[in-house]
Amino acid sequence: EAGVTQFPSHSVIEKGQTVTLRCDPISGHDNLYWYRRVMGKEIKFLLHFVKESKQDESGMPNNRFLAERTGGTYSTLKVQPAELEDSGVYFCASSRNGYGYTFGSGTRLTVV
Amino acid sequence: AQRVTQPEKLLSVFKGAPVELKCNYSYSGSPELFWYVQYSRQRLQLLLRHISRESIKGFTADLNKGETSFHLKKPFAQEEDSAMYYCALSGKSRDDKIIFGKGTRLHILP
């Protein structure tokens, strides 16, 4: 089975620009999660989808971040406008039943 | 507050020496504890979880509820163990998110 796929793997953008990250979960996994690791800090939860619904978005830092999962398949995470402190590695994970996450390889976002 | 603390950012150990990566947690209730590992240029992956009580790649971790610790141990380090290790916890409900520590980089010296 294909794993969790994220792209791009790297993105460098200027402050104020918009970036959209994409995550393709494992086929059949209803649960999809976004996490972020900012340099020197822990990997922090952003949000959790069950199919197309947001189950928990308590970790979203502010309204510059918008996550969608139309149709319950792939998900996008848009940052608009990006700020310097948004730099970090964004991880996506999926799970069939809420247990046993499989992580993607992450997107390294650098805002300059 | 729910929190995972890994006190060491970097741990350097000689090949063949014992390894212990420390992890303490704070959680109101009975969490599930995990260790995740990220090898160079690879994705984050589950190493072991406390409920399975298994040994993976020679690593073990015992949950000590009294000390709220879940230290990761291996008796003899190997060079291929060099990686970033994250301790993590979750509630037992399928809707509970995973909370990670800041991670410890393990460097095995030849």
PDB file of C-alpha atoms in Angstrom:
ATOM      1  CA  GLU A   1       0.000   0.000   0.000  1.00  0.00           C
ATOM      2  CA  ALA A   2       1.219   3.503  -0.768  1.00  0.00           C
ATOM      3  CA  GLY A   3       2.181   5.534   2.270  1.00  0.00           C
ATOM      4  CA  VAL A   4       1.176   9.026   3.279  1.00  0.00           C
ATOM      5  CA  THR A   5       2.401  11.439   0.649  1.00  0.00           C
ATOM      6  CA  GLN A   6       3.134  15.088   1.220  1.00  0.00           C
ATOM      7  CA  PHE A   7       4.180  17.746  -1.218  1.00  0.00           C
ATOM      8  CA  PRO A   8       6.031  19.803  -1.750  1.00  0.00           C
ATOM      9  CA  SER A   9       8.891  18.395   0.289  1.00  0.00           C
ATOM     10  CA  HIS A  10      10.384  21.871   0.594  1.00  0.00           C
ATOM     11  CA  SER A  11       8.978  25.337   0.100  1.00  0.00           C
ATOM     12  CA  VAL A  12      10.708  28.680   0.448  1.00  0.00           C
ATOM     13  CA  ILE A  13       8.446  31.711   0.288  1.00  0.00           C
ATOM     14  CA  GLU A  14       8.609  35.357   1.207  1.00  0.00           C
ATOM     15  CA  LYS A  15       6.776  36.808   4.155  1.00  0.00           C
ATOM     16  CA  GLY A  16       3.308  37.805   3.097  1.00  0.00           C
ATOM     17  CA  GLN A  17       2.981  35.200   0.366  1.00  0.00           C
ATOM     18  CA  THR A  18       0.602  32.266   0.343  1.00  0.00           C
ATOM     19  CA  VAL A  19       1.596  28.627   0.465  1.00  0.00           C
ATOM     20  CA  THR A  20      -0.528  25.515   0.162  1.00  0.00           C
ATOM     21  CA  LEU A  21       0.673  22.189   1.476  1.00  0.00           C
ATOM     22  CA  ARG A  22      -0.934  18.951   0.396  1.00  0.00           C
ATOM     23  CA  CYS A  23      -1.301  15.587   2.069  1.00  0.00           C
ATOM     24  CA  ASP A  24      -2.538  12.380   0.466  1.00  0.00           C
ATOM     25  CA  PRO A  25      -3.374   9.857   3.183  1.00  0.00           C
ATOM     26  CA  ILE A  26      -3.317   6.114   2.822  1.00  0.00           C
ATOM     27  CA  SER A  27      -6.354   5.008   0.864  1.00  0.00           C
ATOM     28  CA  GLY A  28      -9.197   4.073   3.189  1.00  0.00           C
ATOM     29  CA  HIS A  29      -7.853   6.008   6.165  1.00  0.00           C
ATOM     30  CA  ASP A  30     -10.656   8.201   7.422  1.00  0.00           C
ATOM     31  CA  ASN A  31      -8.509   9.986  10.005  1.00  0.00           C
ATOM     32  CA  LEU A  32      -6.051  12.622   8.849  1.00  0.00           C
ATOM     33  CA  TYR A  33      -3.891  14.758  11.108  1.00  0.00           C
ATOM     34  CA  TRP A  34      -1.664  17.776  10.629  1.00  0.00           C
ATOM     35  CA  TYR A  35       1.259  18.443  12.946  1.00  0.00           C
ATOM     36  CA  ARG A  36       4.022  21.040  12.906  1.00  0.00           C
ATOM     37  CA  ARG A  37       7.532  21.145  14.295  1.00  0.00           C
ATOM     38  CA  VAL A  38       8.999  24.583  14.700  1.00  0.00           C
ATOM     39  CA  MET A  39      12.774  24.684  15.148  1.00  0.00           C
ATOM     40  CA  GLY A  40      13.820  23.687  18.641  1.00  0.00           C
ATOM     41  CA  LYS A  41      10.303  22.927  19.792  1.00  0.00           C
ATOM     42  CA  GLU A  42       8.118  19.887  20.049  1.00  0.00           C
ATOM     43  CA  ILE A  43       5.967  18.463  17.293  1.00  0.00           C
ATOM     44  CA  LYS A  44       2.627  20.144  17.859  1.00  0.00           C
ATOM     45  CA  PHE A  45      -0.811  19.029  16.858  1.00  0.00           C
ATOM     46  CA  LEU A  46      -2.668  21.312  14.462  1.00  0.00           C
ATOM     47  CA  LEU A  47      -5.869  19.521  13.567  1.00  0.00           C
ATOM     48  CA  HIS A  48      -7.658  16.242  12.962  1.00  0.00           C
ATOM     49  CA  PHE A  49     -10.083  15.330  10.194  1.00  0.00           C
ATOM     50  CA  VAL A  50     -12.466  12.421  10.225  1.00  0.00           C
ATOM     51  CA  LYS A  51     -13.365  12.048   6.579  1.00  0.00           C
ATOM     52  CA  GLU A  52     -14.162  15.587   5.485  1.00  0.00           C
ATOM     53  CA  SER A  53     -15.136  16.886   8.915  1.00  0.00           C
ATOM     54  CA  LYS A  54     -12.842  18.719  11.304  1.00  0.00           C
ATOM     55  CA  GLN A  55     -12.895  16.637  14.470  1.00  0.00           C
ATOM     56  CA  ASP A  56     -10.469  18.823  16.389  1.00  0.00           C
ATOM     57  CA  GLU A  57      -8.836  22.028  15.219  1.00  0.00           C
ATOM     58  CA  SER A  58      -7.712  23.232  18.614  1.00  0.00           C
ATOM     59  CA  GLY A  59      -4.070  23.364  17.554  1.00  0.00           C
ATOM     60  CA  MET A  60      -4.471  25.738  14.637  1.00  0.00           C
ATOM     61  CA  PRO A  61      -2.348  28.741  15.591  1.00  0.00           C
ATOM     62  CA  ASN A  62      -4.469  31.520  14.069  1.00  0.00           C
ATOM     63  CA  ASN A  63      -6.804  32.364  11.232  1.00  0.00           C
ATOM     64  CA  ARG A  64      -3.986  32.618   8.722  1.00  0.00           C
ATOM     65  CA  PHE A  65      -4.104  28.822   8.599  1.00  0.00           C
ATOM     66  CA  LEU A  66      -6.881  27.081   6.686  1.00  0.00           C
ATOM     67  CA  ALA A  67      -7.166  23.328   6.340  1.00  0.00           C
ATOM     68  CA  GLU A  68      -9.559  21.532   4.048  1.00  0.00           C
ATOM     69  CA  ARG A  69     -10.334  17.961   3.149  1.00  0.00           C
ATOM     70  CA  THR A  70     -12.948  18.106   0.450  1.00  0.00           C
ATOM     71  CA  GLY A  71     -14.424  14.704  -0.341  1.00  0.00           C
ATOM     72  CA  GLY A  72     -12.620  13.125   2.562  1.00  0.00           C
ATOM     73  CA  THR A  73      -9.564  12.182   0.518  1.00  0.00           C
ATOM     74  CA  TYR A  74      -6.535  14.447   0.322  1.00  0.00           C
ATOM     75  CA  SER A  75      -6.120  17.490   2.531  1.00  0.00           C
ATOM     76  CA  THR A  76      -4.607  20.907   1.995  1.00  0.00           C
ATOM     77  CA  LEU A  77      -3.196  23.314   4.531  1.00  0.00           C
ATOM     78  CA  LYS A  78      -2.995  26.886   3.358  1.00  0.00           C
ATOM     79  CA  VAL A  79      -1.045  29.615   5.100  1.00  0.00           C
ATOM     80  CA  GLN A  80      -2.067  33.103   4.035  1.00  0.00           C
ATOM     81  CA  PRO A  81      -0.261  35.408   4.521  1.00  0.00           C
ATOM     82  CA  ALA A  82       2.808  33.572   5.727  1.00  0.00           C
ATOM     83  CA  GLU A  83       4.871  35.000   8.569  1.00  0.00           C
ATOM     84  CA  LEU A  84       8.450  34.241   9.606  1.00  0.00           C
ATOM     85  CA  GLU A  85       7.313  32.225  12.639  1.00  0.00           C
ATOM     86  CA  ASP A  86       5.417  29.835  10.383  1.00  0.00           C
ATOM     87  CA  SER A  87       8.708  28.278   9.289  1.00  0.00           C
ATOM     88  CA  GLY A  88       9.020  24.675  10.292  1.00  0.00           C
ATOM     89  CA  VAL A  89       8.281  21.139   9.198  1.00  0.00           C
ATOM     90  CA  TYR A  90       4.639  20.291   8.630  1.00  0.00           C
ATOM     91  CA  PHE A  91       3.754  16.643   9.077  1.00  0.00           C
ATOM     92  CA  CYS A  92       0.655  14.857   7.991  1.00  0.00           C
ATOM     93  CA  ALA A  93      -0.441  11.485   9.355  1.00  0.00           C
ATOM     94  CA  SER A  94      -3.334   9.178   8.648  1.00  0.00           C
ATOM     95  CA  SER A  95      -5.012   6.380  10.504  1.00  0.00           C
ATOM     96  CA  ARG A  96      -7.774   3.940   9.676  1.00  0.00           C
ATOM     97  CA  ASN A  97      -9.508   3.923  13.017  1.00  0.00           C
ATOM     98  CA  GLY A  98      -7.833   6.580  15.123  1.00  0.00           C
ATOM     99  CA  TYR A  99      -5.094   4.272  16.353  1.00  0.00           C
ATOM    100  CA  GLY A 100      -1.722   3.615  14.758  1.00  0.00           C
ATOM    101  CA  TYR A 101      -0.692   6.712  12.836  1.00  0.00           C
ATOM    102  CA  THR A 102       1.356   6.566   9.635  1.00  0.00           C
ATOM    103  CA  PHE A 103       3.274   9.756   9.027  1.00  0.00           C
ATOM    104  CA  GLY A 104       4.263  11.400   5.790  1.00  0.00           C
ATOM    105  CA  SER A 105       7.787  12.611   5.220  1.00  0.00           C
ATOM    106  CA  GLY A 106       6.842  16.220   5.955  1.00  0.00           C
ATOM    107  CA  THR A 107       7.038  19.545   4.175  1.00  0.00           C
ATOM    108  CA  ARG A 108       9.816  21.882   5.243  1.00  0.00           C
ATOM    109  CA  LEU A 109       8.488  25.427   5.002  1.00  0.00           C
ATOM    110  CA  THR A 110      10.885  28.349   5.144  1.00  0.00           C
ATOM    111  CA  VAL A 111       9.478  31.871   5.248  1.00  0.00           C
ATOM    112  CA  VAL A 112      12.061  34.558   4.498  1.00  0.00           C
TER     113      VAL A 112
ATOM    114  CA  ALA B   1      -1.650  20.053  31.778  1.00  0.00           C
ATOM    115  CA  GLN B   2      -0.728  17.378  29.304  1.00  0.00           C
ATOM    116  CA  ARG B   3       2.965  17.458  28.643  1.00  0.00           C
ATOM    117  CA  VAL B   4       5.875  15.271  27.566  1.00  0.00           C
ATOM    118  CA  THR B   5       9.349  16.234  28.713  1.00  0.00           C
ATOM    119  CA  GLN B   6      12.538  14.973  27.172  1.00  0.00           C
ATOM    120  CA  PRO B   7      15.323  16.655  29.135  1.00  0.00           C
ATOM    121  CA  GLU B   8      18.161  15.874  26.727  1.00  0.00           C
ATOM    122  CA  LYS B   9      18.341  17.550  23.320  1.00  0.00           C
ATOM    123  CA  LEU B  10      21.404  15.545  22.360  1.00  0.00           C
ATOM    124  CA  LEU B  11      22.817  12.308  23.697  1.00  0.00           C
ATOM    125  CA  SER B  12      26.131  10.935  22.481  1.00  0.00           C
ATOM    126  CA  VAL B  13      26.960   7.336  23.310  1.00  0.00           C
ATOM    127  CA  PHE B  14      29.763   5.068  22.207  1.00  0.00           C
ATOM    128  CA  LYS B  15      28.917   2.029  20.122  1.00  0.00           C
ATOM    129  CA  GLY B  16      28.365  -0.944  22.389  1.00  0.00           C
ATOM    130  CA  ALA B  17      27.534   1.189  25.414  1.00  0.00           C
ATOM    131  CA  PRO B  18      24.085   1.222  27.023  1.00  0.00           C
ATOM    132  CA  VAL B  19      21.564   3.847  25.959  1.00  0.00           C
ATOM    133  CA  GLU B  20      18.870   5.502  28.026  1.00  0.00           C
ATOM    134  CA  LEU B  21      16.681   8.254  26.604  1.00  0.00           C
ATOM    135  CA  LYS B  22      14.664   9.921  29.311  1.00  0.00           C
ATOM    136  CA  CYS B  23      11.009  10.801  29.089  1.00  0.00           C
ATOM    137  CA  ASN B  24       8.667  12.131  31.736  1.00  0.00           C
ATOM    138  CA  TYR B  25       5.053  12.977  31.251  1.00  0.00           C
ATOM    139  CA  SER B  26       2.182  14.835  32.824  1.00  0.00           C
ATOM    140  CA  TYR B  27      -1.352  13.654  32.136  1.00  0.00           C
ATOM    141  CA  SER B  28      -4.575  13.516  34.117  1.00  0.00           C
ATOM    142  CA  GLY B  29      -5.680   9.952  33.604  1.00  0.00           C
ATOM    143  CA  SER B  30      -4.052   6.883  32.123  1.00  0.00           C
ATOM    144  CA  PRO B  31      -2.343   7.717  28.863  1.00  0.00           C
ATOM    145  CA  GLU B  32      -0.863   5.546  26.191  1.00  0.00           C
ATOM    146  CA  LEU B  33       2.847   6.130  25.814  1.00  0.00           C
ATOM    147  CA  PHE B  34       4.885   5.808  22.632  1.00  0.00           C
ATOM    148  CA  TRP B  35       8.361   6.260  21.286  1.00  0.00           C
ATOM    149  CA  TYR B  36       8.688   7.508  17.714  1.00  0.00           C
ATOM    150  CA  VAL B  37      11.930   7.604  15.754  1.00  0.00           C
ATOM    151  CA  GLN B  38      13.059   9.559  12.732  1.00  0.00           C
ATOM    152  CA  TYR B  39      16.193   8.307  10.983  1.00  0.00           C
ATOM    153  CA  SER B  40      18.090  10.593   8.657  1.00  0.00           C
ATOM    154  CA  ARG B  41      16.072  11.325   5.509  1.00  0.00           C
ATOM    155  CA  GLN B  42      13.253   9.052   6.597  1.00  0.00           C
ATOM    156  CA  ARG B  43       9.795   9.714   7.922  1.00  0.00           C
ATOM    157  CA  LEU B  44       8.693   9.663  11.505  1.00  0.00           C
ATOM    158  CA  GLN B  45       7.744   6.141  12.505  1.00  0.00           C
ATOM    159  CA  LEU B  46       6.487   4.363  15.564  1.00  0.00           C
ATOM    160  CA  LEU B  47       9.223   2.517  17.437  1.00  0.00           C
ATOM    161  CA  LEU B  48       7.204   1.056  20.278  1.00  0.00           C
ATOM    162  CA  ARG B  49       4.188   1.579  22.499  1.00  0.00           C
ATOM    163  CA  HIS B  50       3.890   0.692  26.134  1.00  0.00           C
ATOM    164  CA  ILE B  51       0.801  -1.479  25.825  1.00  0.00           C
ATOM    165  CA  SER B  52       2.518  -3.889  23.452  1.00  0.00           C
ATOM    166  CA  ARG B  53       5.409  -4.475  25.840  1.00  0.00           C
ATOM    167  CA  GLU B  54       7.640  -5.562  23.007  1.00  0.00           C
ATOM    168  CA  SER B  55      11.267  -4.994  22.192  1.00  0.00           C
ATOM    169  CA  ILE B  56      11.930  -3.380  18.843  1.00  0.00           C
ATOM    170  CA  LYS B  57      15.471  -3.229  17.439  1.00  0.00           C
ATOM    171  CA  GLY B  58      16.690  -4.085  20.931  1.00  0.00           C
ATOM    172  CA  PHE B  59      14.909  -1.122  22.525  1.00  0.00           C
ATOM    173  CA  THR B  60      12.551  -1.438  25.468  1.00  0.00           C
ATOM    174  CA  ALA B  61      10.614   1.085  27.512  1.00  0.00           C
ATOM    175  CA  ASP B  62       8.870   0.544  30.804  1.00  0.00           C
ATOM    176  CA  LEU B  63       6.049   2.727  31.962  1.00  0.00           C
ATOM    177  CA  ASN B  64       6.594   3.845  35.551  1.00  0.00           C
ATOM    178  CA  LYS B  65       3.351   5.401  36.711  1.00  0.00           C
ATOM    179  CA  GLY B  66       4.768   6.387  40.082  1.00  0.00           C
ATOM    180  CA  GLU B  67       7.530   8.435  38.513  1.00  0.00           C
ATOM    181  CA  THR B  68       5.451   9.263  35.407  1.00  0.00           C
ATOM    182  CA  SER B  69       8.340   8.161  33.239  1.00  0.00           C
ATOM    183  CA  PHE B  70       8.732   6.124  30.077  1.00  0.00           C
ATOM    184  CA  HIS B  71      12.471   5.956  29.494  1.00  0.00           C
ATOM    185  CA  LEU B  72      13.766   4.211  26.381  1.00  0.00           C
ATOM    186  CA  LYS B  73      16.630   1.788  26.880  1.00  0.00           C
ATOM    187  CA  LYS B  74      18.949  -0.391  24.873  1.00  0.00           C
ATOM    188  CA  PRO B  75      21.777  -2.394  26.428  1.00  0.00           C
ATOM    189  CA  PHE B  76      24.267  -2.114  23.543  1.00  0.00           C
ATOM    190  CA  ALA B  77      24.103   0.834  21.148  1.00  0.00           C
ATOM    191  CA  GLN B  78      24.642   0.324  17.432  1.00  0.00           C
ATOM    192  CA  GLU B  79      25.675   2.942  14.898  1.00  0.00           C
ATOM    193  CA  GLU B  80      22.387   2.562  13.037  1.00  0.00           C
ATOM    194  CA  ASP B  81      20.563   3.717  16.170  1.00  0.00           C
ATOM    195  CA  SER B  82      21.626   7.289  15.476  1.00  0.00           C
ATOM    196  CA  ALA B  83      18.383   9.192  14.945  1.00  0.00           C
ATOM    197  CA  MET B  84      15.919  11.625  16.471  1.00  0.00           C
ATOM    198  CA  TYR B  85      13.727  10.024  19.129  1.00  0.00           C
ATOM    199  CA  TYR B  86      10.412  11.437  20.284  1.00  0.00           C
ATOM    200  CA  CYS B  87       8.489  10.372  23.328  1.00  0.00           C
ATOM    201  CA  ALA B  88       4.734  10.852  22.964  1.00  0.00           C
ATOM    202  CA  LEU B  89       1.461  10.219  24.719  1.00  0.00           C
ATOM    203  CA  SER B  90      -2.191   9.981  23.872  1.00  0.00           C
ATOM    204  CA  GLY B  91      -5.431   9.351  25.656  1.00  0.00           C
ATOM    205  CA  LYS B  92      -7.089   6.005  25.109  1.00  0.00           C
ATOM    206  CA  SER B  93      -9.940   7.354  22.989  1.00  0.00           C
ATOM    207  CA  ARG B  94      -9.498   7.153  19.241  1.00  0.00           C
ATOM    208  CA  ASP B  95     -10.183  10.892  19.044  1.00  0.00           C
ATOM    209  CA  ASP B  96      -7.327  11.795  21.355  1.00  0.00           C
ATOM    210  CA  LYS B  97      -4.425  13.471  19.637  1.00  0.00           C
ATOM    211  CA  ILE B  98      -0.806  12.505  20.138  1.00  0.00           C
ATOM    212  CA  ILE B  99       1.290  14.908  22.214  1.00  0.00           C
ATOM    213  CA  PHE B 100       4.994  14.849  21.493  1.00  0.00           C
ATOM    214  CA  GLY B 101       8.069  15.819  23.432  1.00  0.00           C
ATOM    215  CA  LYS B 102      10.763  18.001  21.883  1.00  0.00           C
ATOM    216  CA  GLY B 103      12.843  15.010  20.919  1.00  0.00           C
ATOM    217  CA  THR B 104      16.332  13.768  21.714  1.00  0.00           C
ATOM    218  CA  ARG B 105      18.971  13.373  19.042  1.00  0.00           C
ATOM    219  CA  LEU B 106      20.906  10.185  19.693  1.00  0.00           C
ATOM    220  CA  HIS B 107      24.389  10.129  18.230  1.00  0.00           C
ATOM    221  CA  ILE B 108      26.262   6.851  18.357  1.00  0.00           C
ATOM    222  CA  LEU B 109      30.000   7.328  18.327  1.00  0.00           C
ATOM    223  CA  PRO B 110      32.155   4.685  16.592  1.00  0.00           C
TER     224      PRO B 110
END
